[in-house]
Tab-separated table of C-alpha atoms and ligand atoms in Angstrom:
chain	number	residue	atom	x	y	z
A	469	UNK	CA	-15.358	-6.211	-45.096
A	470	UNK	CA	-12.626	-7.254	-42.503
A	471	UNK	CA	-10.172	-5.016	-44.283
A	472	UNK	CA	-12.541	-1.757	-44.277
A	473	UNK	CA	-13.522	-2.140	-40.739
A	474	UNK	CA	-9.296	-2.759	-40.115
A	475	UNK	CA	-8.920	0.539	-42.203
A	476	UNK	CA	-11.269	2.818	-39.801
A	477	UNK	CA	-10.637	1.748	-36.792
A	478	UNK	CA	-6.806	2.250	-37.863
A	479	UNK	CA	-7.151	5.749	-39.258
A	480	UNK	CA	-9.805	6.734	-36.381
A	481	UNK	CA	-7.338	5.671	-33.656
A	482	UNK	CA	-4.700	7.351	-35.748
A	483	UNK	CA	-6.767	10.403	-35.342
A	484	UNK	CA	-7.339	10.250	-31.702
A	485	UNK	CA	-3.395	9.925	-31.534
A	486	UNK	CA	-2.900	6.252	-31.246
A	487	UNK	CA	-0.745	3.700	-33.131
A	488	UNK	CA	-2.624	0.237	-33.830
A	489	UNK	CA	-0.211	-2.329	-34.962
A	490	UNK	CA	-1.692	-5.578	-36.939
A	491	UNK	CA	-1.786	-7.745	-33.659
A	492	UNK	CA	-4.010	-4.854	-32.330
A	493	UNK	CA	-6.252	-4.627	-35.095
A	494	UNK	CA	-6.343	-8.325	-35.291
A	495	UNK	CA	-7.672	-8.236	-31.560
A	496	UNK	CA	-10.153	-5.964	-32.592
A	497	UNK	CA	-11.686	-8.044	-35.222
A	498	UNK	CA	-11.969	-11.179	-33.119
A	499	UNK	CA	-13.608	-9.022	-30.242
A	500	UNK	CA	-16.034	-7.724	-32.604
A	501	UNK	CA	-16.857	-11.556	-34.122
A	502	UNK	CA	-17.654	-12.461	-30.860
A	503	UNK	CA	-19.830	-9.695	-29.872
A	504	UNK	CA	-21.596	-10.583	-33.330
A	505	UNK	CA	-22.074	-14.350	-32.479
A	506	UNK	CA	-22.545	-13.914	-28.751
A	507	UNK	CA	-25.348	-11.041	-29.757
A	508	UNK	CA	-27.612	-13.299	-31.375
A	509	UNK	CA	-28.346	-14.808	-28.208
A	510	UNK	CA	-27.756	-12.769	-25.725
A	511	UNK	CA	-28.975	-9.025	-25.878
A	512	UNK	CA	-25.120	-7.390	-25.182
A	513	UNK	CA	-25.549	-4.371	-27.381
A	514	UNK	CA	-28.328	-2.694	-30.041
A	515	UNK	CA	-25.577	-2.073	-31.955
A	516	UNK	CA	-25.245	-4.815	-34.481
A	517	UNK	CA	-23.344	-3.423	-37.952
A	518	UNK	CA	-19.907	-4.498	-37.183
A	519	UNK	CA	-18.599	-0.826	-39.019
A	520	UNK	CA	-20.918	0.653	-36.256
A	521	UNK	CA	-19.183	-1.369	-33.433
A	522	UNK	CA	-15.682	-0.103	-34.260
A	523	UNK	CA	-16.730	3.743	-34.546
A	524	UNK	CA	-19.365	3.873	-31.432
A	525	UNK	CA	-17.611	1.039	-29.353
A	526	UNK	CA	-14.443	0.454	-29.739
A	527	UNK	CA	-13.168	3.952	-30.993
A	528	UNK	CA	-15.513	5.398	-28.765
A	529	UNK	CA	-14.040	3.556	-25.926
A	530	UNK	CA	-10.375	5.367	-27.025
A	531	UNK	CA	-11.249	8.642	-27.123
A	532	UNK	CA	-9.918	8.872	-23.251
A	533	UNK	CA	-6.256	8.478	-24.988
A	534	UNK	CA	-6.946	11.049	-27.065
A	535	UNK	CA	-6.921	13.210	-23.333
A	536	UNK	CA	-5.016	11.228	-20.787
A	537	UNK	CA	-1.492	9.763	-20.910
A	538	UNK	CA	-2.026	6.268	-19.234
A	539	UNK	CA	1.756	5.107	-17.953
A	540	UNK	CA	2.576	1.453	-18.575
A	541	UNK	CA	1.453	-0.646	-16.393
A	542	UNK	CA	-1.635	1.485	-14.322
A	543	UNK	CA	-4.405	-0.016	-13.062
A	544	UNK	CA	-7.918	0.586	-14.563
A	545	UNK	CA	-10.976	-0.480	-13.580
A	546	UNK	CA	-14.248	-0.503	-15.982
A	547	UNK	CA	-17.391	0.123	-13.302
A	548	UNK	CA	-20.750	-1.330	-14.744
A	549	UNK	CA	-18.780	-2.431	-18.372
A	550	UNK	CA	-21.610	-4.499	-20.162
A	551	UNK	CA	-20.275	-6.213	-22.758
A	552	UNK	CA	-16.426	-4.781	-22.162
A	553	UNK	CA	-16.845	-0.957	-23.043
A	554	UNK	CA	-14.604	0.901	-22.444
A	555	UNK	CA	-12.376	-1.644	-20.716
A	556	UNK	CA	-11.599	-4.046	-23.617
A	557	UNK	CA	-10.699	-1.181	-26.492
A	558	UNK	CA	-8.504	0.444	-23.828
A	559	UNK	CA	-6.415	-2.905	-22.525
A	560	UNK	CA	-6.180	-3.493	-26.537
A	561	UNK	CA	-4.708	-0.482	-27.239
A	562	UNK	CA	-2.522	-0.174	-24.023
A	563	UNK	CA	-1.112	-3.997	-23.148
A	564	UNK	CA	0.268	-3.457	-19.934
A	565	UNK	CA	-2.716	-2.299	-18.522
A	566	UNK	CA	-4.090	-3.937	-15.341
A	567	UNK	CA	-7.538	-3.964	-15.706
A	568	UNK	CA	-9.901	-5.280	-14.225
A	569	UNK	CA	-13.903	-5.264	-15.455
A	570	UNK	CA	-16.883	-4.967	-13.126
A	571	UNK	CA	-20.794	-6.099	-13.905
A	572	UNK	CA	-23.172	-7.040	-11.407
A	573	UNK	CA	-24.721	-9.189	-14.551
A	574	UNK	CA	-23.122	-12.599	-14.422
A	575	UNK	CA	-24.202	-13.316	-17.987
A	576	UNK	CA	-22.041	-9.823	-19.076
A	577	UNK	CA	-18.591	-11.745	-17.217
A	578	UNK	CA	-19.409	-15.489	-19.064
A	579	UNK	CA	-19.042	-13.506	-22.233
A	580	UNK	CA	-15.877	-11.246	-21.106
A	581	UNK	CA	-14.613	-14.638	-20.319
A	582	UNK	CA	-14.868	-15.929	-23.871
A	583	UNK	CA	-13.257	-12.280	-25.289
A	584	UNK	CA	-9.991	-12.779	-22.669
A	585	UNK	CA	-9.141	-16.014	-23.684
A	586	UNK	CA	-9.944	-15.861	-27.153
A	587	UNK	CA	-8.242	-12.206	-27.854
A	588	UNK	CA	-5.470	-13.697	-25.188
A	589	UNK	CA	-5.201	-10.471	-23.231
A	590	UNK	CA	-2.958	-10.643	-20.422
A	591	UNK	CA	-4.167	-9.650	-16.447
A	592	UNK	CA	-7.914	-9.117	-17.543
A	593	UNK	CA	-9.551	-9.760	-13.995
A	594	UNK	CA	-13.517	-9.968	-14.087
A	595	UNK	CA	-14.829	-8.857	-11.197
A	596	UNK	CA	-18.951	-9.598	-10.505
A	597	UNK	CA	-20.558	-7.864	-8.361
A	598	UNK	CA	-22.207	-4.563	-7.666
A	599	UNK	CA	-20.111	-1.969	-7.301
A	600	UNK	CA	-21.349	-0.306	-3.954
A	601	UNK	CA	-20.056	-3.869	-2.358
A	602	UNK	CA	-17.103	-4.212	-4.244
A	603	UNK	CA	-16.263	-0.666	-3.147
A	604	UNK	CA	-16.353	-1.412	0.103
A	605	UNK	CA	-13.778	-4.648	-0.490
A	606	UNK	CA	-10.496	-3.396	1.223
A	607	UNK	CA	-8.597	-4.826	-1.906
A	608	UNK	CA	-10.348	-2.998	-4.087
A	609	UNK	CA	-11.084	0.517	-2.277
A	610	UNK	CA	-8.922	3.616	-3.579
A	611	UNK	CA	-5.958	1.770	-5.230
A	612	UNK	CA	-7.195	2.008	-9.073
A	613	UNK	CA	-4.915	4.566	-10.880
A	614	UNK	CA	-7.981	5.216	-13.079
A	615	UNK	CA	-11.564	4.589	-13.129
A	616	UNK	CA	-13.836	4.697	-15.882
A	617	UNK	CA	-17.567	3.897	-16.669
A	618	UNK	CA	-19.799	4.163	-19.453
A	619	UNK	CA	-23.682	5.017	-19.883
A	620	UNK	CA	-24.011	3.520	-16.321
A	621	UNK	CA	-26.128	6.096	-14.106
A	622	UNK	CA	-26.004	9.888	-13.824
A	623	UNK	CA	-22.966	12.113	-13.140
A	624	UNK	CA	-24.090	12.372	-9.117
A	625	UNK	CA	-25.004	8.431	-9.064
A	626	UNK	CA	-21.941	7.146	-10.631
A	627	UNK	CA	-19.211	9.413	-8.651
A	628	UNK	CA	-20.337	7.039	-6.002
A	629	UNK	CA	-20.475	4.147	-7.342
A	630	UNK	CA	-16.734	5.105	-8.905
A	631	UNK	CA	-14.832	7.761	-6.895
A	632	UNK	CA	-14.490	4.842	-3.695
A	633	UNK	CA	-12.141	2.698	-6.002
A	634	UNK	CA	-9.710	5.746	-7.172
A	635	UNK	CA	-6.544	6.309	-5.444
A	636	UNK	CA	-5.579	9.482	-4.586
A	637	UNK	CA	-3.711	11.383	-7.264
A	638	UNK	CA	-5.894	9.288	-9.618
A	639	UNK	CA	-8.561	9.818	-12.313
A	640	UNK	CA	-12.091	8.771	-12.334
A	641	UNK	CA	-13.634	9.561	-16.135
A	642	UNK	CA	-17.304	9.380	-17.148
A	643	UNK	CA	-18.674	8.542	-20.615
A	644	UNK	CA	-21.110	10.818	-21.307
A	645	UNK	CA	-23.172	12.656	-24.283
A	646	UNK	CA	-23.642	16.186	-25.239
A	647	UNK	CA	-24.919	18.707	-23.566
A	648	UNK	CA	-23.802	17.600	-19.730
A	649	UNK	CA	-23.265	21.009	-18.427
A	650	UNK	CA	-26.203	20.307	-15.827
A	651	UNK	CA	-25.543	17.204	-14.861
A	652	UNK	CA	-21.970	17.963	-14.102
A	653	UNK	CA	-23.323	20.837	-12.356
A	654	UNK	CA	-25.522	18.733	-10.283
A	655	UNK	CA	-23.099	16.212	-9.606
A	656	UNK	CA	-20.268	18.559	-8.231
A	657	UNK	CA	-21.553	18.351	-4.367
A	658	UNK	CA	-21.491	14.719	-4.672
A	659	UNK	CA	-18.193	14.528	-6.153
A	660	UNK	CA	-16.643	16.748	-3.703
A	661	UNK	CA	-18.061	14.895	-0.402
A	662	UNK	CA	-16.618	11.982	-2.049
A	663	UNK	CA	-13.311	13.568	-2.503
A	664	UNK	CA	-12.940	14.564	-6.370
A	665	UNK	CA	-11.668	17.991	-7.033
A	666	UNK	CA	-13.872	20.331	-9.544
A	667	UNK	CA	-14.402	17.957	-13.044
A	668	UNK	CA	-13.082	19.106	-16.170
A	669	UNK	CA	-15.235	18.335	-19.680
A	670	UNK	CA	-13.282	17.514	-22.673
A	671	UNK	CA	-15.344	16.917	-25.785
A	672	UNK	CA	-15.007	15.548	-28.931
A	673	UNK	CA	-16.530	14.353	-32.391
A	674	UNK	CA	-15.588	10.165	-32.312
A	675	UNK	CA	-13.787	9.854	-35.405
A	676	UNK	CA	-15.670	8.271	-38.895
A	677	UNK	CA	-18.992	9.934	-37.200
A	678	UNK	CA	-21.021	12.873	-36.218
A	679	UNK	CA	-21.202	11.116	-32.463
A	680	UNK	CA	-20.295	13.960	-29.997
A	681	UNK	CA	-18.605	12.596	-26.677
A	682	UNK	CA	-17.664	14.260	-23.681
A	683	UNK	CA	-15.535	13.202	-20.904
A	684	UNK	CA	-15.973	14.231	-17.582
A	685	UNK	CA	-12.750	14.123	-15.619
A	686	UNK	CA	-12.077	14.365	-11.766
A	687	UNK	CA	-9.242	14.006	-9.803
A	688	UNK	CA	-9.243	12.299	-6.753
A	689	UNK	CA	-7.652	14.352	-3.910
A	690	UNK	CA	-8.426	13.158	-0.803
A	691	UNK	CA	-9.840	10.272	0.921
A	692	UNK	CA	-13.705	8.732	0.170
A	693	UNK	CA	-14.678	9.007	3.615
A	694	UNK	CA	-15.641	5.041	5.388
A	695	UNK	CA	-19.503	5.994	4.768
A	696	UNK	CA	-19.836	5.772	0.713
A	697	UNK	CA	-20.339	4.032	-1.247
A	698	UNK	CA	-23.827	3.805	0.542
A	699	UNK	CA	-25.644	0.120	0.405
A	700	UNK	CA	-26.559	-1.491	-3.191
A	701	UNK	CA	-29.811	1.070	-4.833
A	702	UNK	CA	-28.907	3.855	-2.378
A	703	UNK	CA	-26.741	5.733	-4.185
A	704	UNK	CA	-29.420	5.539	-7.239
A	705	UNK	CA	-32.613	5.980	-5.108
A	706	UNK	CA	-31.561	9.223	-3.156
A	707	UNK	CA	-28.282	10.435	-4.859
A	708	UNK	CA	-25.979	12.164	-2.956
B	586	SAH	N1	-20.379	0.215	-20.101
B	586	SAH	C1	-21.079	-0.590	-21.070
B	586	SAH	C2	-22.421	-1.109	-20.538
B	586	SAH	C3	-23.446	-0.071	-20.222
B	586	SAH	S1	-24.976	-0.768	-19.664
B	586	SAH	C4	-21.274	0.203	-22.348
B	586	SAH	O1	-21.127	1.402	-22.346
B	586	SAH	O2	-21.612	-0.413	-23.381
B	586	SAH	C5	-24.799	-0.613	-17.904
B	586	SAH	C6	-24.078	-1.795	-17.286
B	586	SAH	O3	-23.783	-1.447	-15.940
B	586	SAH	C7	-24.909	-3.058	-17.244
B	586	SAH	O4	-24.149	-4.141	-17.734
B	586	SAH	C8	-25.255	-3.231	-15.771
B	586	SAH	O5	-25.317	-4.596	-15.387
B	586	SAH	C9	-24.091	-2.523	-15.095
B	586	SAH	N2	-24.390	-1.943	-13.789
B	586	SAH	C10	-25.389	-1.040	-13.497
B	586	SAH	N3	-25.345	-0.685	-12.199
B	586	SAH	C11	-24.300	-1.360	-11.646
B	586	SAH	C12	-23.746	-1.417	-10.321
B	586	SAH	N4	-24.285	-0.714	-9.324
B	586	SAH	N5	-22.679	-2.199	-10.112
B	586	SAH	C13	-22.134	-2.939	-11.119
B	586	SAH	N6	-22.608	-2.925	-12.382
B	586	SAH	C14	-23.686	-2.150	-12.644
């Protein structure tokens, strides 16, 4: 079993243009065991067939490689990343990325614990908290050479939530499904007021599957102004 699932995710990341050596692929396997154990007891993900975690998680979470060039050592910072999706697939794949991973779920962060020290990934920082506070945080506000976020909120909701942490010059990239031509539509005031220039949609089928994924990409080009991200549920309850 070990070996198949090794053999997909190897030949789907192959596909989406990476190289996975055998320390890679042997991180992969112990971050899937642990979502397996730590699933039984905690609900992390409804996905529980291990060959379905590497094609709709983890090679799902790569398919921004298969756009972007991400330069050793950029900063990346997973908004609202559950149990580590996309953030853990990407810092696997690209070592020298600083990432850090955001959940306002403390339970999420105890489990993203156990993956960092067991899959001994280097400057992993988890960061709890919601992320219209921790957008505020000086330390954090528009210094992340890329943002990403995955099945979070919608297009208008989460350019708030995500656009404050992006530096300018940087990327901010949504997870999202087929079909997204209205939502992106919707979302483009918001994204502009917040200081994104005009998104671009890349799609693709994930690799091993029929699962179509599009990425919606916006470049940040000039400031968030001081008044977003609005106070925790705002940006949710009347979206920008
Ligand atoms: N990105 C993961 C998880 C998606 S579920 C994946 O694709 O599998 C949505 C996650 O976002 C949950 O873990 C939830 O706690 C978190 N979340 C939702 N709103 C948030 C907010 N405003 N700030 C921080 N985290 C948030």
């Amino acid at each position: 079993m070990a070996g198949m699932l090794r053999g997909i995710l190897a030949s789907g990341a192959s596909e989406l243009g990476i190289h996975l050596d055998e320390k890679q692929l042997d991180a992969f396997d112990i971050f899937t065991s642990l979502l397996l154990e730590w699933n039984k007891k905690f609900n992390l993900t409804r996905i529980t067939n291990p060959e379905e975690i590497a094609i709709k998680h983890h090679l799902d979470s790569l398919a921004l490689l298969k756009f972007v060039e991400i330069p050793h050592s950029s900063s990346l910072i997973d908004v609202g990343t559950g149990a580590g999706f996309p953030g853990i697939p990407l810092k696997i794949a690209c070592p020298e990325l600083k990432l850090k991973l955001l959940d306002s779920v403390r339970k999420k962060l105890v489990f993203l614990e156990v993956v960092v020290e067991k899959v001994m990934l280097k400057d992993v920082e988890l960061v709890h908290g919601r992320a219209e506070d921790i957008g505020r945080v000086q330390s954090y506000r528009e210094c992340f050479d890329f943002v990403v976020s995955r099945a979070v909120a919608r297009l208008n909701v989460l350019a708030e939530l995500c656009l404050p942490f992006c530096r300018i010059g940087g990327l901010f990239v949504a997870y999202k499904g087929a079909h997204i031509e209205e939502e992106v539509e919707g979302a483009q005031r918001a994204i502009g007021i917040l200081g994104g220039e005009k998104p671009i949609i890349n799609e693709l089928v994930i690799p091993h599957s029929d699962v179509r994924r599009t990425l919606v990409i916006v470049r940040k080009c000039r400031s968030t102004p001081a008044a977003y991200p609005r106070k925790a549920g705002v940006p949710e309850r009347n979206p920008l």
